[in-house]
Short mmCIF file of C-alpha atoms in Angstrom, two decimals:
data_model
loop_
_atom_site.label_atom_id
_atom_site.label_comp_id
_atom_site.label_asym_id
_atom_site.label_seq_id
_atom_site.Cartn_x
_atom_site.Cartn_y
_atom_site.Cartn_z
CA UNK A 1 2.67 -19.29 -9.02
CA UNK A 2 -0.39 -18.69 -11.19
CA UNK A 3 -0.77 -16.03 -13.89
CA UNK A 4 -3.10 -13.84 -11.81
CA UNK A 5 -0.62 -13.71 -8.94
CA UNK A 6 2.16 -12.84 -11.38
CA UNK A 7 0.01 -10.03 -12.79
CA UNK A 8 -0.56 -8.56 -9.31
CA UNK A 9 3.17 -8.75 -8.51
CA UNK A 10 4.11 -6.98 -11.74
CA UNK A 11 1.59 -4.23 -11.00
CA UNK A 12 2.90 -3.95 -7.44
CA UNK A 13 6.47 -3.56 -8.72
CA UNK A 14 5.31 -0.80 -11.06
CA UNK A 15 3.58 1.03 -8.21
CA UNK A 16 6.67 0.68 -6.02
CA UNK A 17 8.82 2.23 -8.75
CA UNK A 18 6.27 5.05 -8.95
CA UNK A 19 6.49 5.55 -5.17
CA UNK A 20 10.27 5.88 -5.44
CA UNK A 21 9.90 8.42 -8.26
CA UNK A 22 7.45 10.43 -6.16
CA UNK A 23 9.89 10.31 -3.23
CA UNK A 24 12.66 11.74 -5.41
CA UNK A 25 10.40 14.64 -6.38
CA UNK A 26 9.22 15.15 -2.76
CA UNK A 27 5.57 14.43 -3.55
CA UNK A 28 5.14 12.73 -0.20
CA UNK A 29 1.38 12.39 -0.21
CA UNK A 30 1.67 10.32 -3.38
CA UNK A 31 4.56 8.30 -1.96
CA UNK A 32 2.23 7.12 0.77
CA UNK A 33 -0.60 6.48 -1.70
CA UNK A 34 1.61 4.47 -4.05
CA UNK A 35 3.01 2.48 -1.13
CA UNK A 36 -0.56 1.64 -0.18
CA UNK A 37 -1.18 0.53 -3.76
CA UNK A 38 2.01 -1.55 -3.70
CA UNK A 39 1.00 -3.40 -0.54
CA UNK A 40 -2.59 -3.80 -1.72
CA UNK A 41 -1.46 -5.49 -4.93
CA UNK A 42 0.99 -7.77 -3.13
CA UNK A 43 -1.84 -8.84 -0.83
CA UNK A 44 -4.00 -9.51 -3.88
CA UNK A 45 -1.16 -11.55 -5.41
CA UNK A 46 -0.97 -13.62 -2.25
CA UNK A 47 -4.75 -14.05 -2.27
CA UNK A 48 -4.75 -15.11 -5.94
CA UNK A 49 -1.97 -17.60 -5.40
CA UNK A 50 -3.13 -19.16 -2.12
CA UNK A 51 -6.88 -19.12 -2.55
CA UNK A 52 -6.77 -19.53 -6.33
CA UNK A 53 -9.70 -17.18 -6.78
CA UNK A 54 -9.97 -13.49 -7.65
CA UNK A 55 -9.40 -11.23 -4.65
CA UNK A 56 -12.17 -9.03 -3.33
CA UNK A 57 -12.42 -5.65 -5.05
CA UNK A 58 -11.56 -3.74 -1.90
CA UNK A 59 -8.77 -1.42 -0.83
CA UNK A 60 -8.60 -2.28 2.87
CA UNK A 61 -5.16 -3.72 3.54
CA UNK A 62 -6.16 -5.21 6.87
CA UNK A 63 -9.26 -6.83 5.40
CA UNK A 64 -7.31 -8.28 2.46
CA UNK A 65 -4.76 -9.72 4.88
CA UNK A 66 -7.51 -11.11 7.10
CA UNK A 67 -9.67 -12.60 4.34
CA UNK A 68 -6.65 -14.24 2.67
CA UNK A 69 -5.44 -15.67 5.98
CA UNK A 70 -2.10 -13.87 5.76
CA UNK A 71 -2.79 -11.85 8.90
CA UNK A 72 -2.08 -14.96 11.00
CA UNK A 73 1.52 -14.97 9.73
CA UNK A 74 2.13 -11.22 10.00
CA UNK A 75 4.28 -9.69 12.72
CA UNK A 76 2.96 -6.95 14.95
CA UNK A 77 5.26 -4.53 13.12
CA UNK A 78 3.75 -5.50 9.75
CA UNK A 79 0.22 -5.17 11.10
CA UNK A 80 1.04 -1.76 12.58
CA UNK A 81 2.55 -0.69 9.25
CA UNK A 82 -0.55 -1.52 7.21
CA UNK A 83 -2.72 0.11 9.88
CA UNK A 84 -0.72 3.32 9.46
CA UNK A 85 -0.72 3.12 5.67
CA UNK A 86 -4.36 2.17 5.23
CA UNK A 87 -6.06 5.58 5.70
CA UNK A 88 -3.67 7.19 3.23
CA UNK A 89 -5.47 5.48 0.36
CA UNK A 90 -8.39 7.84 0.87
CA UNK A 91 -6.41 10.81 2.16
CA UNK A 92 -4.25 10.97 -0.97
CA UNK A 93 -7.36 11.21 -3.10
CA UNK A 94 -9.12 13.84 -0.98
CA UNK A 95 -6.48 15.65 1.05
CA UNK A 96 -7.36 18.46 3.38
CA UNK A 97 -4.74 21.15 3.83
CA UNK A 98 -4.02 19.96 7.37
CA UNK A 99 -3.70 16.30 6.36
CA UNK A 100 -1.59 17.14 3.33
CA UNK A 101 0.85 19.02 5.55
CA UNK A 102 0.89 16.25 8.18
CA UNK A 103 1.50 13.57 5.57
CA UNK A 104 4.29 15.60 3.97
CA UNK A 105 6.08 15.90 7.31
CA UNK A 106 5.58 12.23 8.24
CA UNK A 107 6.77 10.75 4.93
CA UNK A 108 9.57 13.22 4.24
CA UNK A 109 11.88 11.82 6.87
CA UNK A 110 12.99 8.39 7.89
CA UNK A 111 9.60 6.76 7.20
CA UNK A 112 9.56 7.65 3.51
CA UNK A 113 13.15 6.58 3.07
CA UNK A 114 12.47 3.25 4.78
CA UNK A 115 9.50 2.61 2.50
CA UNK A 116 11.48 3.32 -0.62
CA UNK A 117 14.34 0.98 0.20
CA UNK A 118 12.59 -2.12 1.57
#
């Protein structure tokens, strides 16, 4: 594994720890955001390692998976997961009251717990 990939993995681990801390404090909107960041950085680690070039400076999980070629190896469940997580990158930064409430309800139950333990 190259140094750039290692960097992205270390940053992903940090973001995942942050997501768990946010879950403990019931800051669910930020749990979702940090999980997005975690997956984004793992995809960039994969990109850096497989393509041996810097990843695109984008935040689209599906596009990162597609452009790196990883999407071909992803299960339908994994694809569905990143599709659900993807819009939360923007929503966490600019939440409306309605979306903030919806996100809090969605990530406060089983979904948030699953994310924090995988």
